[in-house]
Structure formats: structure tokens, C-alpha cells
XYZ file of C-alpha atoms in Angstrom:
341
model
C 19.934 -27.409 -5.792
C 20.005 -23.426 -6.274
C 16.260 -22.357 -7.588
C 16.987 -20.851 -11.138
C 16.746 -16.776 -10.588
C 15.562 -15.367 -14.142
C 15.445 -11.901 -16.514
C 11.700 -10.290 -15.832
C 11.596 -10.275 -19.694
C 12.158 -13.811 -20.227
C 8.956 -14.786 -18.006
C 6.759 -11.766 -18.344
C 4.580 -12.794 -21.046
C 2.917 -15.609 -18.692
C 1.754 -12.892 -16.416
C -0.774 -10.239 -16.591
C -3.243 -10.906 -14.339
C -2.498 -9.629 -10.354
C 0.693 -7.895 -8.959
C 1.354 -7.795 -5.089
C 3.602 -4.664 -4.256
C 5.435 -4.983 -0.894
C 7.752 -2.461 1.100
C 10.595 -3.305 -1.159
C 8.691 -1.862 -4.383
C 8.704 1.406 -2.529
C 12.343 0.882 -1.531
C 13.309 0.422 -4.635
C 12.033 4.359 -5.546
C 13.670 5.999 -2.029
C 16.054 4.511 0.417
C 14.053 6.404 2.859
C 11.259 3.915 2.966
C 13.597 1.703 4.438
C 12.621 1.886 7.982
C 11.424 -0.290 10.289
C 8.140 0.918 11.533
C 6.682 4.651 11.947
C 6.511 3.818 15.582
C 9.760 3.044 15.681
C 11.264 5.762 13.665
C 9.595 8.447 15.912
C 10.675 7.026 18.831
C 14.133 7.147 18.359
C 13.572 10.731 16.106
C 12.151 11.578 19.523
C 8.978 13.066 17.898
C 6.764 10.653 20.482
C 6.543 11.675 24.047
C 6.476 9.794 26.855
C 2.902 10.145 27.298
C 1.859 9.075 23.941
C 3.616 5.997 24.110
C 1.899 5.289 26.827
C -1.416 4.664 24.862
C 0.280 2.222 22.377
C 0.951 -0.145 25.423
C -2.376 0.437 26.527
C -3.812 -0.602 23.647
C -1.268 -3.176 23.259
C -0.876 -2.043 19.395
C 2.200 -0.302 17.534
C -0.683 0.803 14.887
C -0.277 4.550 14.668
C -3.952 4.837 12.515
C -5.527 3.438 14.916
C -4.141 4.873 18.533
C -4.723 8.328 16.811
C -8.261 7.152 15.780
C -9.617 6.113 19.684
C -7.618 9.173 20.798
C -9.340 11.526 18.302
C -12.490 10.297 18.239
C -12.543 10.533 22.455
C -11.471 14.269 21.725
C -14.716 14.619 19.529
C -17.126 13.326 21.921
C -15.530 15.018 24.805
C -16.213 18.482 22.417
C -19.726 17.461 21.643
C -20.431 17.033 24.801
C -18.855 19.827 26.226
C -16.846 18.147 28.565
C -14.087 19.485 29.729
C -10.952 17.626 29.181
C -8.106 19.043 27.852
C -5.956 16.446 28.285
C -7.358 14.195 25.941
C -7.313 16.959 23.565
C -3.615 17.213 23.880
C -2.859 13.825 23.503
C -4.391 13.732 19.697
C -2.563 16.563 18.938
C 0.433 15.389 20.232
C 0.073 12.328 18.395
C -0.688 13.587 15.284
C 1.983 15.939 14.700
C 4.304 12.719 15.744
C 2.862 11.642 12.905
C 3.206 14.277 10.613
C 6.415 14.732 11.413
C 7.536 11.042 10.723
C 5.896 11.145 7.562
C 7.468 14.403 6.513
C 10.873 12.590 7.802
C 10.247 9.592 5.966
C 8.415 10.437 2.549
C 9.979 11.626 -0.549
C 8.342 14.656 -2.169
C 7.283 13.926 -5.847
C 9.802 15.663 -7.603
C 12.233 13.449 -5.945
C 10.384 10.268 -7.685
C 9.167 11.352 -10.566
C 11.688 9.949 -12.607
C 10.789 6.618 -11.775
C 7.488 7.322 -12.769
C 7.575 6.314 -16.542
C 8.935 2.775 -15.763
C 6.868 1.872 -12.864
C 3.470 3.196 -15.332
C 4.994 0.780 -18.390
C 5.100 -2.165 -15.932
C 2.139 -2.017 -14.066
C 0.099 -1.376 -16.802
C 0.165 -4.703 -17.732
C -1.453 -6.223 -15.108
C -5.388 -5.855 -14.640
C -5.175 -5.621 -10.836
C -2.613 -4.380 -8.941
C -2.470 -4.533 -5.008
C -0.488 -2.362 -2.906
C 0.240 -2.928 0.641
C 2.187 0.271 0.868
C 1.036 3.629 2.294
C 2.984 5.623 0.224
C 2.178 7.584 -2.695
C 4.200 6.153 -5.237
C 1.151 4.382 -6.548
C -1.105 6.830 -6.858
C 1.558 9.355 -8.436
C 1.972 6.631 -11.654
C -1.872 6.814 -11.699
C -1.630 10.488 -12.256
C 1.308 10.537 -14.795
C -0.488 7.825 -17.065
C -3.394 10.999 -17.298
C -0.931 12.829 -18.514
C 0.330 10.659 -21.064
C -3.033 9.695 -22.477
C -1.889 6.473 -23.810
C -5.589 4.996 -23.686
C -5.057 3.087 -20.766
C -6.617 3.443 -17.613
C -5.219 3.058 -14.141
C -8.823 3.303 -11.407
C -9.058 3.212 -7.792
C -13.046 2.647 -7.908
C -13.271 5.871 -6.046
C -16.108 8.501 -7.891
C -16.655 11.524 -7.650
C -16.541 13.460 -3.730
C -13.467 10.769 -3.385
C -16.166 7.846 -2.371
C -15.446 4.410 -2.756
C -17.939 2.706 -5.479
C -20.097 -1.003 -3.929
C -19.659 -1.763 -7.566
C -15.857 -1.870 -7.889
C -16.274 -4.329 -10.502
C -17.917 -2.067 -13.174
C -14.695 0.073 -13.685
C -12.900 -2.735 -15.144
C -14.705 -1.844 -18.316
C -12.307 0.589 -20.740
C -14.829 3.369 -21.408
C -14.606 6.333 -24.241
C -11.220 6.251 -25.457
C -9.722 3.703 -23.045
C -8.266 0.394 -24.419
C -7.646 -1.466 -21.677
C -7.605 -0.850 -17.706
C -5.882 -1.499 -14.685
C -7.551 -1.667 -11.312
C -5.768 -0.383 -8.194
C -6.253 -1.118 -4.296
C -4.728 -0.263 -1.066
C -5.238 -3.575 0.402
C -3.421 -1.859 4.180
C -4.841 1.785 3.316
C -2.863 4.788 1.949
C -1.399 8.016 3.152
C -4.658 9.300 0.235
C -7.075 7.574 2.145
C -8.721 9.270 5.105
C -11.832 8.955 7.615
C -14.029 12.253 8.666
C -16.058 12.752 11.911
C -18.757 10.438 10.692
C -16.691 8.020 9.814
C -16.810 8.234 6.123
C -13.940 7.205 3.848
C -13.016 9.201 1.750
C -9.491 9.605 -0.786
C -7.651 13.088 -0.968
C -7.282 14.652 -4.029
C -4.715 17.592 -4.424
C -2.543 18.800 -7.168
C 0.479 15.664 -7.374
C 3.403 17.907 -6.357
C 1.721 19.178 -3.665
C -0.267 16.240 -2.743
C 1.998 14.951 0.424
C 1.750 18.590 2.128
C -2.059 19.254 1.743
C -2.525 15.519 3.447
C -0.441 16.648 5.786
C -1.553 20.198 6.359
C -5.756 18.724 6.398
C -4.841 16.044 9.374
C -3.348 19.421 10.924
C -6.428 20.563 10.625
C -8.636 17.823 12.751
C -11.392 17.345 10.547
C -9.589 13.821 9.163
C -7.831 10.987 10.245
C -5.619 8.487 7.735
C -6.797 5.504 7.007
C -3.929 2.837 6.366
C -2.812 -0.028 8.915
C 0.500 0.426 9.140
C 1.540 -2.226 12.275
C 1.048 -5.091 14.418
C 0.619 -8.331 14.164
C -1.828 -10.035 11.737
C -4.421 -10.291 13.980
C -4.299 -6.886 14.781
C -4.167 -6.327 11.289
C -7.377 -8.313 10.255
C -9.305 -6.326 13.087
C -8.024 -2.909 11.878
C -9.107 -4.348 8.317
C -12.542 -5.229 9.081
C -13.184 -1.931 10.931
C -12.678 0.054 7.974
C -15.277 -0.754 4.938
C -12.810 0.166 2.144
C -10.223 -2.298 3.477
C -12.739 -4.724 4.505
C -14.137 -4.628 0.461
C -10.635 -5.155 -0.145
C -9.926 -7.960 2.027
C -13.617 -9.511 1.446
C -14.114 -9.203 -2.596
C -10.907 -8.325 -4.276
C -8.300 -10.505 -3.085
C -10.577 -13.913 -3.434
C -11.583 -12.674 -6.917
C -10.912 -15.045 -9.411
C -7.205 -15.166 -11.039
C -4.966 -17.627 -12.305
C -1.700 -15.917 -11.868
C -0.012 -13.765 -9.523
C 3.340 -11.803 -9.162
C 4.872 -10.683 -6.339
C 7.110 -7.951 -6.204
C 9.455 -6.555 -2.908
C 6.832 -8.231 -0.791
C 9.132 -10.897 1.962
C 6.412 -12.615 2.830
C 6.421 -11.656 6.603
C 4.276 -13.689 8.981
C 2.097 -10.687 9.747
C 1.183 -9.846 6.474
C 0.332 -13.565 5.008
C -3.637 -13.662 5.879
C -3.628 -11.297 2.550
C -2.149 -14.472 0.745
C -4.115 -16.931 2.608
C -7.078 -14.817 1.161
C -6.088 -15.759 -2.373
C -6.185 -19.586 -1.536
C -8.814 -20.947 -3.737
C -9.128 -17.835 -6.265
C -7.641 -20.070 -9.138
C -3.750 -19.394 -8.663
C -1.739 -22.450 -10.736
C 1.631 -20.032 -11.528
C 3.127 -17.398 -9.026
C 6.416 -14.939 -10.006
C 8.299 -13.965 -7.252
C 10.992 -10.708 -7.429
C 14.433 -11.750 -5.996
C 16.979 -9.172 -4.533
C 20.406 -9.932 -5.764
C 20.139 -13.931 -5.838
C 18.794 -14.590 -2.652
C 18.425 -18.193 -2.250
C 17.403 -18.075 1.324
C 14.900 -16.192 0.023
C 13.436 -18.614 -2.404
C 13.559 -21.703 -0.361
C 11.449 -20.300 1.987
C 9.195 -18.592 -0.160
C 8.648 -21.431 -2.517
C 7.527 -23.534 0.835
C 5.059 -20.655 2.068
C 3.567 -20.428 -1.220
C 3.221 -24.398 -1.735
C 1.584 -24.585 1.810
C -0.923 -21.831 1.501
C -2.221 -22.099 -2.325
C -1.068 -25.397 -2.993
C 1.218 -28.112 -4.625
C -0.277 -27.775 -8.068
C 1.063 -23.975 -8.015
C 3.870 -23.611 -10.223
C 6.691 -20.553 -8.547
C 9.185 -19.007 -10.896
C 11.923 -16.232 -9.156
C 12.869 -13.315 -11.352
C 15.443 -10.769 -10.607
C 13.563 -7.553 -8.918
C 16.663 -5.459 -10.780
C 16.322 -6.921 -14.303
C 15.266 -5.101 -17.508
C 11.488 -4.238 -17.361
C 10.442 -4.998 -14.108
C 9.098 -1.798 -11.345
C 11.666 1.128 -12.108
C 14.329 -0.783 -14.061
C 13.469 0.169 -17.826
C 13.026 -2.533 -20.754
C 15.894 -3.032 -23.210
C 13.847 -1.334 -25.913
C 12.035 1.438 -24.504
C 12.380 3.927 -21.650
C 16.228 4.631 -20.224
C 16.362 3.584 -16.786
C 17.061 5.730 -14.019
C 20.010 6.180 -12.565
């Protein structure tokens, strides 16, 4: 028996509590998004040379953070040192404009998304945690339009001021001055605004938004960062890359088994390699779960209703909604904003 696929609207009201964005959220905003890895896309770009690729099968990883990491931080010591070797040298550089040119390849510029900006804000606003697992900066740019707005609610990353993250993450749930009501935000795999300096601190960018993707770009060019999202691999990989960075580890650690009694899911599929972040959640309270469908997949739902029963339980009730219907991500509601064409 077919699982019943329904309207956003008609289910929306039971939910408010945590939204998981996958890849297909970001999809959803620019076909370009669609690839398969970064690795993979500047490989067969050509933007990777022979050479470089040679350290991902060293390290046995397809992580581009964290080859360009060991590679740059080698670089550094080398310098510090004054040792000569330029050939280490050479290899960061190569691999980081690989990487800025597959990010420059792949990712839209803002004025290209913008319009999608209004709906996303309406829907994620509410929900009082929301939990990307994308790099990209479609999140962050709804953060900045609902400033604009000044609607009196309030989207927060927990970072303060000098783009720190705050040990007491919690505290910012509270709506302060004019604020009504907030929304907390985190990068559960990092973001292209996160970044690590020679000392290892983490820090987010902060830029004007339609320049934002450039001056990220333009201060990697300039060696005195490296990004901080895990972008490959498998999910152990992905659990070690996690608990080397303190951000993602907080992340991993504190938000994702905070309490919560419902959960949506939206353009996530559930991948093997990603479900440790779901396995986290076991336990947190969970007893209903929405799941975003693409165009009636059934296949879909049989084997997402049997992942989610296994990992959080039989008690948990799953519902499927259409990721396309009225209200949901960039589609607009019925009664408010137009939706984008």
C-alpha cells in the first residue's frame, strides 16, 4: 500500500520544533548544486592536477577541507621553520585554487537567489532550530534578508562579536529587545562562512551579502584561512573530521541530542554516510518526523520510513509531504508571498 504523500500546509501546524536541510534544499534554489562531489567536479573540470590527487589517495579521503588543511598547515611549519621546501608550498596552492575554482564553478552568486529568499525566510522561521548540512550560503543569505525586513524575529548562528562561536549557544534562544521569537541556526558539516586561521581558531566570515562568496574566496587566496566544512567521505571519516573541529564537534555533541519532540526533514535522502547525524537524535524525544518527497517517490518513502523506525524507534510516527507544495522551502503559501518562477 502507497504511503499517503501530503500538501506541506495540511501538516505544518504539528511542526515547529527542528528542520534538517539536505543537498536537495539547496537544489531546489540552483540546479548547479546538483553535483556529485567537489572532488569529483574538479576532476573532470580538470582544475585538480595529477599531483594533488595524489594526496587524496594518500590520505585515503575525498574530503577537500581537510587534504588542504594537512597540506597547509605542513606549508606553515615548513615557513616557521625556515625550511626550505617549495614543493609543499605548491601543492597548497595548487589545491586551493582547485578549490576556488570549483566553488566559483559551482555556486550561484546572490543576486541569482535572492528571489527565493522571501519564501525560504517565511518557512524557516517557524522552526526554533534549524540544521543545515549544506556548505552553501543559501542559509546564511535568508539570515541576512530577515535583518532587513525587521519583522521581530530573529534568525542566530551563536557566533558574537570577532565571528567567535559562543560555549553558551543556548542563551541566544532568548528573543531580546524587540525580538518576538527566534530561530537558531547550525552548520552541522561546516559552511563555505566558516573558516580556521593559523592557530586554529574558528572563526565565521562576515562581508557585505552580494559580495560575500568573492571575499571568501579572495581571503583563502590569501593564505591566512582555511574553510571549515566536511564536505566528503564516508561517515567515519566524517565523525573524525567532526570531532577535530570544536564548532562541529558542539554541534554534533550538544545540539543535535538536545531535547525535541518533532523533526522535519527536508531534501535530505538519507544517505548511509550522513545517518550518524540522525543516529545522534536517537533518544532526544522524537515521537513525529515529516519527511519532503520529490514528485511521489514511493521508493523513497519505503525506505525512509524503515531507516527512521530503526534508528529513533517504532513509537515514531512519519508523515511524507510534497517538497513542491504550497509553503514549504521556496514554494510560496497560498496566501502570502508569489512563488518564484
Amino acid at each position: 500500500m502507497p504511503f499517503e504523500i501530503r500538501p506541506w500546509e495540511e501538516i505544518s501546524r504539528s511542526y515547529g520544533c527542528t528542520i534538517l536541510l539536505g543537498n536537495g534544499a539547496s537544489i531546489a534554489v540552483s540546479p548547479s548544486f546538483s553535483y556529485g562531489s567537489l572532488l569529483r567536479h574538479a576532476v573532470e573540470q580538470r582544475f585538480l592536477p595529477d599531483d594533488a590527487q595524489r594526496l587524496f589517495q594518500f590520505f585515503q579521503t575525498n574530503d577537500f577541507e581537510l587534504v588542504l588543511r594537512i597540506v597547509w598547515q605542513a606549508s606553515n611549519v615548513n615557513r616557521s621553520l625556515q625550511i626550505p621546501d617549495h614543493r609543499t608550498h605548491a601543492a597548497y596552492v595548487s589545491l586551493r585554487d582547485c578549490l576556488i575554482q570549483t566553488v566559483r564553478n559551482i555556486h550561484p552568486e546572490y543576486d541569482q537567489v535572492s528571489a527565493h529568499l522571501p519564501s525560504i525566510y517565511q518557512f524557516l522561521k517557524r522552526f526554533s532550530t534549524v540544521i543545515s548540512l549544506n556548505y552553501d550560503l543559501v542559509v546564511y543569505w535568508v539570515m541576512t534578508y530577515g535583518l532587513e525586513i525587521e519583522d521581530q524575529h530573529a534568525f542566530k548562528d551563536c557566533f558574537i562579536g570577532g565571528g567567535v562561536f559562543s560555549d553558551d549557544w543556548q542563551r541566544f534562544r532568548q528573543p531580546i529587545g524587540r525580538e518576538r521569537s527566534t530561530t537558531l541556526v547550525f552548520h552541522a558539516h561546516g559552511s563555505l562562512v566558516l573558516c580556521r586561521n593559523l592557530v586554529e581558531q574558528e572563526l565565521k566570515i562576515h562581508n557585505r551579502d552580494a559580495g560575500l562568496l568573492e571575499a571568501i574566496l579572495q581571503l583563502w587566496q590569501s593564505e591566512s584561512v582555511v574553510p571549515l566544512f566536511v564536505s566528503e567521505g564516508t561517515w567515519q571519516q566524517k565523525v573524525t573530521s567532526i570531532q577535530n573541529s570544536y564548532y562541529l564537534s558542539t554541534v554534533y555533541r550538544e545540539v543535535l541530542k538536545s531535547p525535541r519532540n518533532t523533526l522535519v526533514v527536508y531534501g535530505w535522502g538519507f544517505s548511509e554516510q550522513d545517518l550518524h547525524l540522525l543516529q545522534r537524535m536517537s533518544g532526544t524525544g522524537i515521537n513525529r518526523v515529516a519527511v519532503s518527497v520529490f514528485r511521489g517517490d514511493q521508493a523513497y518513502c519505503n525506505r525512509v520510513f524503515q531507516t527512521i523506525r530503526d534508528t529513533l524507534g517504532w513509537h515514531v510516527e512519519v508523515e511524507f509531504f510534497d517538497s513542491e507544495s504550497p509553503g514549504c522551502w521556496i514554494h510560496a503559501d497560498q496566501q502570502g508571498l508569489r512563488p518564484v518562477p
